[in-house]
CSV table of C-alpha atoms (C1' of nucleotides) in Angstrom, one decimal:
chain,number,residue,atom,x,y,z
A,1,UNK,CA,0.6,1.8,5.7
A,2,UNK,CA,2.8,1.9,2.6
A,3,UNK,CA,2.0,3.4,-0.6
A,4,UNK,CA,4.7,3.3,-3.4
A,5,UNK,CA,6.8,5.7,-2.2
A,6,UNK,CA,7.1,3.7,0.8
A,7,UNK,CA,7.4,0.3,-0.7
A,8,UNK,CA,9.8,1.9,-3.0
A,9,UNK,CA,12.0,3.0,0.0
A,10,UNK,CA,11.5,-0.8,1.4
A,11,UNK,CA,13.0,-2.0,-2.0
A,12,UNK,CA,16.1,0.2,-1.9
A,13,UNK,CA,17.0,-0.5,1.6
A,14,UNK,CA,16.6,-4.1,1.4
A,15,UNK,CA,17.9,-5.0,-1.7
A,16,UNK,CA,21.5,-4.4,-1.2
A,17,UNK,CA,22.1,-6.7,2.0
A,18,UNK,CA,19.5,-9.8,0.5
A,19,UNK,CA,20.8,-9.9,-2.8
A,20,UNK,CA,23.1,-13.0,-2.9
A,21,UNK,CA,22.1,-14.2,0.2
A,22,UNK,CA,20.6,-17.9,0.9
A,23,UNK,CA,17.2,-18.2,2.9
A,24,UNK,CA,18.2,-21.2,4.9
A,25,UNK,CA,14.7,-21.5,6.4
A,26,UNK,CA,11.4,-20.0,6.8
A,27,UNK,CA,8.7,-20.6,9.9
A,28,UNK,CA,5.2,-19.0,9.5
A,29,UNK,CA,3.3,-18.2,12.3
A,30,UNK,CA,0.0,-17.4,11.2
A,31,UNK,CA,-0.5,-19.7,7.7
A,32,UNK,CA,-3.4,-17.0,6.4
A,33,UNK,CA,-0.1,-14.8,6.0
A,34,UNK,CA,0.5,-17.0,3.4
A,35,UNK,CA,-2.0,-17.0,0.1
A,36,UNK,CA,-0.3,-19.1,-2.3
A,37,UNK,CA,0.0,-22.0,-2.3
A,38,UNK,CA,0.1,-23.6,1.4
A,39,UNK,CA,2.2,-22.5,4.2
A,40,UNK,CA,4.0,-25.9,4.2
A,41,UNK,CA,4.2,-26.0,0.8
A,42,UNK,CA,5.9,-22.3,1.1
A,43,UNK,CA,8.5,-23.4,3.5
A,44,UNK,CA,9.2,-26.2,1.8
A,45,UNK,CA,9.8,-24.9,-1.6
A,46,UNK,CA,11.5,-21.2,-0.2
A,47,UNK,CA,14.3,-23.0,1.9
A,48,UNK,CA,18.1,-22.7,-0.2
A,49,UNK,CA,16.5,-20.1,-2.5
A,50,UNK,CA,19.0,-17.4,-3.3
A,51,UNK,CA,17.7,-14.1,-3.4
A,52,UNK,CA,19.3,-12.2,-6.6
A,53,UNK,CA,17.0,-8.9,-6.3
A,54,UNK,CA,13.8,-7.3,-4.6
A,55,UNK,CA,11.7,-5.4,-7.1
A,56,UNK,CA,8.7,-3.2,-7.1
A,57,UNK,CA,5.9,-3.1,-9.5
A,58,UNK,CA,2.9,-0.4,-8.0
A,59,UNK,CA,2.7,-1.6,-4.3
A,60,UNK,CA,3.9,-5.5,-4.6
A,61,UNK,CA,7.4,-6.6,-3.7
A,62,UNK,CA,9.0,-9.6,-5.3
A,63,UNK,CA,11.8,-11.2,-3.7
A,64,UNK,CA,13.1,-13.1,-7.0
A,65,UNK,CA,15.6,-15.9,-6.6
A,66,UNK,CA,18.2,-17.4,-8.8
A,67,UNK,CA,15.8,-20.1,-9.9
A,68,UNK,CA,13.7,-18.3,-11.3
A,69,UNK,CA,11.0,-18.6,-8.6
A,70,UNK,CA,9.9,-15.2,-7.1
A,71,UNK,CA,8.2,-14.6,-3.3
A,72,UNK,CA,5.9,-11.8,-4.2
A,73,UNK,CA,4.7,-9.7,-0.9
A,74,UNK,CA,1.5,-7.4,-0.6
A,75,UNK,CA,2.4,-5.0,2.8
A,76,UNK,CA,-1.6,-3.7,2.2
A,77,UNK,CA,-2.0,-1.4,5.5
A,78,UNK,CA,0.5,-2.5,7.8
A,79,UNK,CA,2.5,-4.3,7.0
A,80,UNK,CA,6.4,-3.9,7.0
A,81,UNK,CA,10.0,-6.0,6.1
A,82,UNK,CA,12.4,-5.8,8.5
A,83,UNK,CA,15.8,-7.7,9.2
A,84,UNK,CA,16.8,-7.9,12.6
A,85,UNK,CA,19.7,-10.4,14.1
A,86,UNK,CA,18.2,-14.2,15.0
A,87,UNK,CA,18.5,-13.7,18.5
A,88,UNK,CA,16.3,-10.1,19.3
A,89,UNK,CA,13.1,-10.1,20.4
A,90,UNK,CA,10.0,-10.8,18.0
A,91,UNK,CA,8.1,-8.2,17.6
A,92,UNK,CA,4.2,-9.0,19.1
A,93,UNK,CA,2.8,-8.9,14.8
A,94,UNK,CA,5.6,-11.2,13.0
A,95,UNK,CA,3.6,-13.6,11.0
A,96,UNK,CA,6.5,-15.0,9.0
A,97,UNK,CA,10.0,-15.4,9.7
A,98,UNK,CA,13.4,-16.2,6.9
A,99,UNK,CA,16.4,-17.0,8.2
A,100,UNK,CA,19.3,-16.2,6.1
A,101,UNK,CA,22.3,-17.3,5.6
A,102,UNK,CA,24.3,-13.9,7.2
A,103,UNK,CA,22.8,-15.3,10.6
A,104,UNK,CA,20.2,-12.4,10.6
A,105,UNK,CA,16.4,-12.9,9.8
A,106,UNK,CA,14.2,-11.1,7.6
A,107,UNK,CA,10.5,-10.9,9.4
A,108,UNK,CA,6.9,-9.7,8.2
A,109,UNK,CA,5.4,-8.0,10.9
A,110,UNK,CA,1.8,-6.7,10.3
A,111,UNK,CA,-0.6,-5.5,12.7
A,112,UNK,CA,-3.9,-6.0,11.0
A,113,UNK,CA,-3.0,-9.1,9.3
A,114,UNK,CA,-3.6,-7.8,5.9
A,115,UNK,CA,-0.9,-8.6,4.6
A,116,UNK,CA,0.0,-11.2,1.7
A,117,UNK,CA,2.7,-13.5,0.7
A,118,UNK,CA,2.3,-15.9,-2.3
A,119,UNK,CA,5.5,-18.1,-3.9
A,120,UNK,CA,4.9,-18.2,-7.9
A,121,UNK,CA,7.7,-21.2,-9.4
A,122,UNK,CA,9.8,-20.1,-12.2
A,123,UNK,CA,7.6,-19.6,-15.0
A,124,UNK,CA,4.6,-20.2,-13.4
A,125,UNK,CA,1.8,-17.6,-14.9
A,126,UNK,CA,0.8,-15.6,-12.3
A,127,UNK,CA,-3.2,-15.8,-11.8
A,128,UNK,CA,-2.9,-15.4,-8.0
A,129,UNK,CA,-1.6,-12.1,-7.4
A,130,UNK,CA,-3.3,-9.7,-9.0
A,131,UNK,CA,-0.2,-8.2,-10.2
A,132,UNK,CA,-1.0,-9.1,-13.6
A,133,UNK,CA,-4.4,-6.3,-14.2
A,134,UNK,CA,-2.1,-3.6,-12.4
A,135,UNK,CA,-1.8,-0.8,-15.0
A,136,UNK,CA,1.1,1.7,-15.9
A,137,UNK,CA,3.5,2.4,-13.3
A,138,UNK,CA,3.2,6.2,-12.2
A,139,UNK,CA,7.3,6.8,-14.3
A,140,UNK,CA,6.2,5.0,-17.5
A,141,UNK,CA,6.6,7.3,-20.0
A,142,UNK,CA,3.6,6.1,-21.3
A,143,UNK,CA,1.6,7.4,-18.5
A,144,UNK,CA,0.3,10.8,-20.5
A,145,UNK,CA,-3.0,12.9,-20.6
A,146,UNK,CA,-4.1,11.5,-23.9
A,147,UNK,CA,-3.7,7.9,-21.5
A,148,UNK,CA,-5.5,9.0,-18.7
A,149,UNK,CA,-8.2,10.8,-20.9
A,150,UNK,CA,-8.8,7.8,-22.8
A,151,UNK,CA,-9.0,5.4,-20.0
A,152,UNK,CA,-11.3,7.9,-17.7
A,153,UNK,CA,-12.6,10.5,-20.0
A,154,UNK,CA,-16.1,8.7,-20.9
A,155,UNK,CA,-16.7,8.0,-16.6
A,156,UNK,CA,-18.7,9.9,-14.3
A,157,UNK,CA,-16.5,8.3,-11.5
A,158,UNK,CA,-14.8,10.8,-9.0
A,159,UNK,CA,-11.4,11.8,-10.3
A,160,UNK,CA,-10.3,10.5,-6.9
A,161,UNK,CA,-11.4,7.2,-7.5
A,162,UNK,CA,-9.7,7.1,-10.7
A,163,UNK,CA,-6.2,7.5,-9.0
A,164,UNK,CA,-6.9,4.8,-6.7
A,165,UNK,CA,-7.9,2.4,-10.0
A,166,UNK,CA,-4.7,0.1,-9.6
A,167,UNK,CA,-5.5,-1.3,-13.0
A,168,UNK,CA,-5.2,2.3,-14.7
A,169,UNK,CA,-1.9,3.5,-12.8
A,170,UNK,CA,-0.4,1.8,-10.3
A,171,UNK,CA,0.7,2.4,-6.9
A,172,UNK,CA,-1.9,5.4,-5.9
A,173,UNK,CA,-3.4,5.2,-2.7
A,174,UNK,CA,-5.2,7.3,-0.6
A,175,UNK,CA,-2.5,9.4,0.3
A,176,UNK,CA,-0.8,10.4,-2.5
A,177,UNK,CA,-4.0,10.7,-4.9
A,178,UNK,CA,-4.8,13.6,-2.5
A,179,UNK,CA,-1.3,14.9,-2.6
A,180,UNK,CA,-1.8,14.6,-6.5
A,181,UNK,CA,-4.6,16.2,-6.8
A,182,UNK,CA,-3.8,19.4,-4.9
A,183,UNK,CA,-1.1,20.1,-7.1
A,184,UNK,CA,-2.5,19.6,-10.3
A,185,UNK,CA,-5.4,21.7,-8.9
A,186,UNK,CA,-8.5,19.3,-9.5
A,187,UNK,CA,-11.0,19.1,-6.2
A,188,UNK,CA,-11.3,15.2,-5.9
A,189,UNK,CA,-15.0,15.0,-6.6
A,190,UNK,CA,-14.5,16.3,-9.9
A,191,UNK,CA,-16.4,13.8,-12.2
A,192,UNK,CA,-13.9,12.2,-14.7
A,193,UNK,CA,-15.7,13.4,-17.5
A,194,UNK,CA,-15.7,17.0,-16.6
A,195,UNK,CA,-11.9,17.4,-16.7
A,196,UNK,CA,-10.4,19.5,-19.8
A,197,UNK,CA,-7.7,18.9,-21.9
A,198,UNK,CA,-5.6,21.1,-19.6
A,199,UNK,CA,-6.1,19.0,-16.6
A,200,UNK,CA,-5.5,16.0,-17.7
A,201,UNK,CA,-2.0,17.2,-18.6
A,202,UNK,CA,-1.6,18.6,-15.0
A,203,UNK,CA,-2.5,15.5,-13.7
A,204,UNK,CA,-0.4,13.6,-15.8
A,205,UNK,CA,2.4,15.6,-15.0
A,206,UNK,CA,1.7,15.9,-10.9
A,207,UNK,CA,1.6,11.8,-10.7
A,208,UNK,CA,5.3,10.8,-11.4
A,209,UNK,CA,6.5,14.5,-9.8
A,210,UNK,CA,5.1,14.0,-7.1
A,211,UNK,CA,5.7,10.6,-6.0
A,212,UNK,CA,9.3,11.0,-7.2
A,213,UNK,CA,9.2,14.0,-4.3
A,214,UNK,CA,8.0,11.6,-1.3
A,215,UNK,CA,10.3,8.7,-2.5
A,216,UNK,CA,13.0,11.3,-2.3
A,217,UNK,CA,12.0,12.8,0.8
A,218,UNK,CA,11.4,8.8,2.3
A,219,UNK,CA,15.2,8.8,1.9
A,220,UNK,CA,16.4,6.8,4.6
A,221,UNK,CA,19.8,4.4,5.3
A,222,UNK,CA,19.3,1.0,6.2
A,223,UNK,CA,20.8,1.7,9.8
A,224,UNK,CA,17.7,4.5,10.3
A,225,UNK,CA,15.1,2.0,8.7
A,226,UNK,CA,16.1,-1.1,10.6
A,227,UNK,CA,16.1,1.3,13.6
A,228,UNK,CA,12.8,2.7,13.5
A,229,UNK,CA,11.3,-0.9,12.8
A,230,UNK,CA,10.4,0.2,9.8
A,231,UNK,CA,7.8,2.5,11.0
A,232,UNK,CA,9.1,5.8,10.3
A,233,UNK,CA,7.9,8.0,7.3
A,234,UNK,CA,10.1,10.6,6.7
A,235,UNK,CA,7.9,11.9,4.0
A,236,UNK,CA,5.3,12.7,6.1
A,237,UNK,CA,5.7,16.5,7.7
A,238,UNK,CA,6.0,17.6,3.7
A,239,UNK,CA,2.0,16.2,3.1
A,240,UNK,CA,0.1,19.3,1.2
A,241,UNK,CA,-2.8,18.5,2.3
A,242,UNK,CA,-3.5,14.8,3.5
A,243,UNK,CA,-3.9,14.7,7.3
A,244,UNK,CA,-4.5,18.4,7.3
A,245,UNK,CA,-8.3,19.3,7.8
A,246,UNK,CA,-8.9,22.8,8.6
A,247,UNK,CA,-5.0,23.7,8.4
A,248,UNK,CA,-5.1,26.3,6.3
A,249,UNK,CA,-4.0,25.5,2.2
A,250,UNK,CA,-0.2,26.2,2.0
A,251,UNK,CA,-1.3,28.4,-1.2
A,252,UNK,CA,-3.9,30.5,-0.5
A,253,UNK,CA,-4.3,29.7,3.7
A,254,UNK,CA,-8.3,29.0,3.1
A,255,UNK,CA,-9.2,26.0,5.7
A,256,UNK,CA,-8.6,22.8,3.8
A,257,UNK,CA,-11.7,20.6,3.9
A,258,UNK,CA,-12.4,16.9,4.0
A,259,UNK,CA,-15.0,14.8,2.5
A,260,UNK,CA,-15.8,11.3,2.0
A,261,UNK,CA,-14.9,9.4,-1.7
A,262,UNK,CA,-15.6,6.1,-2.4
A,263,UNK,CA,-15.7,5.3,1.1
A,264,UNK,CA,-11.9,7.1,1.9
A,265,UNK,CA,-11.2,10.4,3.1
A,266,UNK,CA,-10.3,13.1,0.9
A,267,UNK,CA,-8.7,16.4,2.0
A,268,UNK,CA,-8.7,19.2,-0.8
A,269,UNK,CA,-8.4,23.1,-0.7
A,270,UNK,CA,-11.7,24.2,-1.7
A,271,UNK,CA,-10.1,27.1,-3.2
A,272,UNK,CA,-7.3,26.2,-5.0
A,273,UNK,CA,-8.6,22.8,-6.4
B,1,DC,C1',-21.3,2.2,-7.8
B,2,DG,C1',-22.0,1.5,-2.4
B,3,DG,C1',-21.5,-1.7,1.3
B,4,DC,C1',-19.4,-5.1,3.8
B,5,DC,C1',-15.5,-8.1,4.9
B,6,DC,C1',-10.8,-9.1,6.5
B,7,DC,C1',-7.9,-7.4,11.6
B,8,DT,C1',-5.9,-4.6,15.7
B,9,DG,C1',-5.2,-0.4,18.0
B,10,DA,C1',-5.6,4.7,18.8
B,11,DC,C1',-8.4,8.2,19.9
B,12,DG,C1',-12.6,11.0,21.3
C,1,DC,C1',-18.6,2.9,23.7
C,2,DG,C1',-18.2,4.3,18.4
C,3,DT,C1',-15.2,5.8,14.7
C,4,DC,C1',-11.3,5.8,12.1
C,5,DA,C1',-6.9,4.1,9.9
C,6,DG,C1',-1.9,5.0,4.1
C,7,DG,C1',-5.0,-2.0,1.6
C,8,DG,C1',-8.0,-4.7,-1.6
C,9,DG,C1',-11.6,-8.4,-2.6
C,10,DC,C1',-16.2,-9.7,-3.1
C,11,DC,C1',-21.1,-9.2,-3.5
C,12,DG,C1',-25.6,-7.5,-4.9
DNA sequence: CGGCCCCTGACG
DNA sequence: CGTCAGGGGCCG
């Protein structure tokens, strides 16, 4: 499901009430959860950790403990974080269980299976992730026109398909490169190299406004997060244009139209972009 | 680049 | 029954 501003959300929610606390033990359910190293191994090596933050770089989280180790989580489609108390129900998808020292449990629950977990020791150079060939994050300050111009100008590649390039900027996903796109007024199809000067900057621009927007308007308390199983997107009834075929645009009320990039949907304003 | 894979479930 | 779903990796 997530995209950054979701897993961003994740990480402000959670942080607060796992920082300091001990994971006394973990049980996997399903070891392919687990990419690195072993699902034994895992358990062995996570139990007495204490968790001293939860960070966010594009859509990983890391769970980083005192010693220096880190548990570094991959939600891909959907896959979500939730702490419940040790004794309710577990949910039909929960693939890996940590019991912490509060007496509550923090569980991965993920449908599809998708999801990833993989325990790096302190130091360890990470060559399992992928983490390391993720590119800016979208708030950099680095992240400019002159960036995205160089690293995109010279490709025929859909401009679309650019956003999704993890390794360029990071955090883009299907989503949001649509919700990006509509307001810097570029159809998705566009071919990198066709884009002016001008749109780059408005691309450039739209990227950190407008994921800033949907992390804002994700808002939630940890009461209404742990409530909703972690399910609910509050962000989602203020979409532009993703999810919206034939709606009309909210600019100019021409039918917005879908079409198939890479392999994902697209919805644009044939109009307007 | 496209195409297929990993998986389950909702919907037409 | 087929198609699609907000992820990414791999393969030719």
């Amino acid at each position: 499901m997530p995209e950054l501003p979701e897993v961003e959300t994740i990480r402000r929610v959670l942080e607060p009430v796992l920082m300091g606390q001990i994971i006394q033990s973990a049980e996997i359910v399903r070891p392919e959860v687990i990419a690195y190293p072993d699902a034994e191994t895992f358990c062995r090596e996570i139990a007495g950790q204490r968790i001293v933050s939860l960070s966010r770089r594009g859509k990983f989280l890391s769970i980083c403990f005192e010693s220096g180790s880190r548990a570094v989580l991959h939600l891909r489609m959907t896959g979500c974080l939730l702490l419940l108390p040790a004794d309710a129900p577990r949910e039909k998808h929960t693939h890996a269980i940590f019991q912490l020292d509060s007496g509550e449990e923090l569980r991965f629950s993920d449908l599809r299976r998708f999801g990833r977990f993989w325990l790096l020791k302190p130091g360890e150079k990470d060559i399992y992730t992928g983490m390391d060939k993720l590119g800016l994050e979208p708030f950099d300050e680095n992240l400019s026109a002159g960036y995205l111009k160089q690293r995109f100008g010279g490709s025929k590649r859909a401009v679309k398909t650019c956003l999704l390039d993890q390794t360029a900027v990071a955090g883009i996903g299907n989503i949001y490169s649509d919700e990006i796109l509509f307001a810097a007024g570029i159809a998705p199809s566009r071919p990198a190299c066709s884009l002016n000067d001008t749109e780059w900057a408005r691309l450039a621009a739209a990227i950190p406004e407008r994921l800033g927007y949907f992390i804002e308007k994700n808002a939630l308390t940890l009461e209404e997060y742990l409530a909703s199983g972690g399910r609910e997107y509050r962000n989602t009834p203020f979409f532009q244009v993703y999810g919206r075929e034939g709606q009309p645009c909210p600019h100019c009320g021409a039918a917005l139209v879908r079409v198939v990039i890479g392999g994902r949907s697209s919805v644009s304003c044939p109009i307007c972009q």
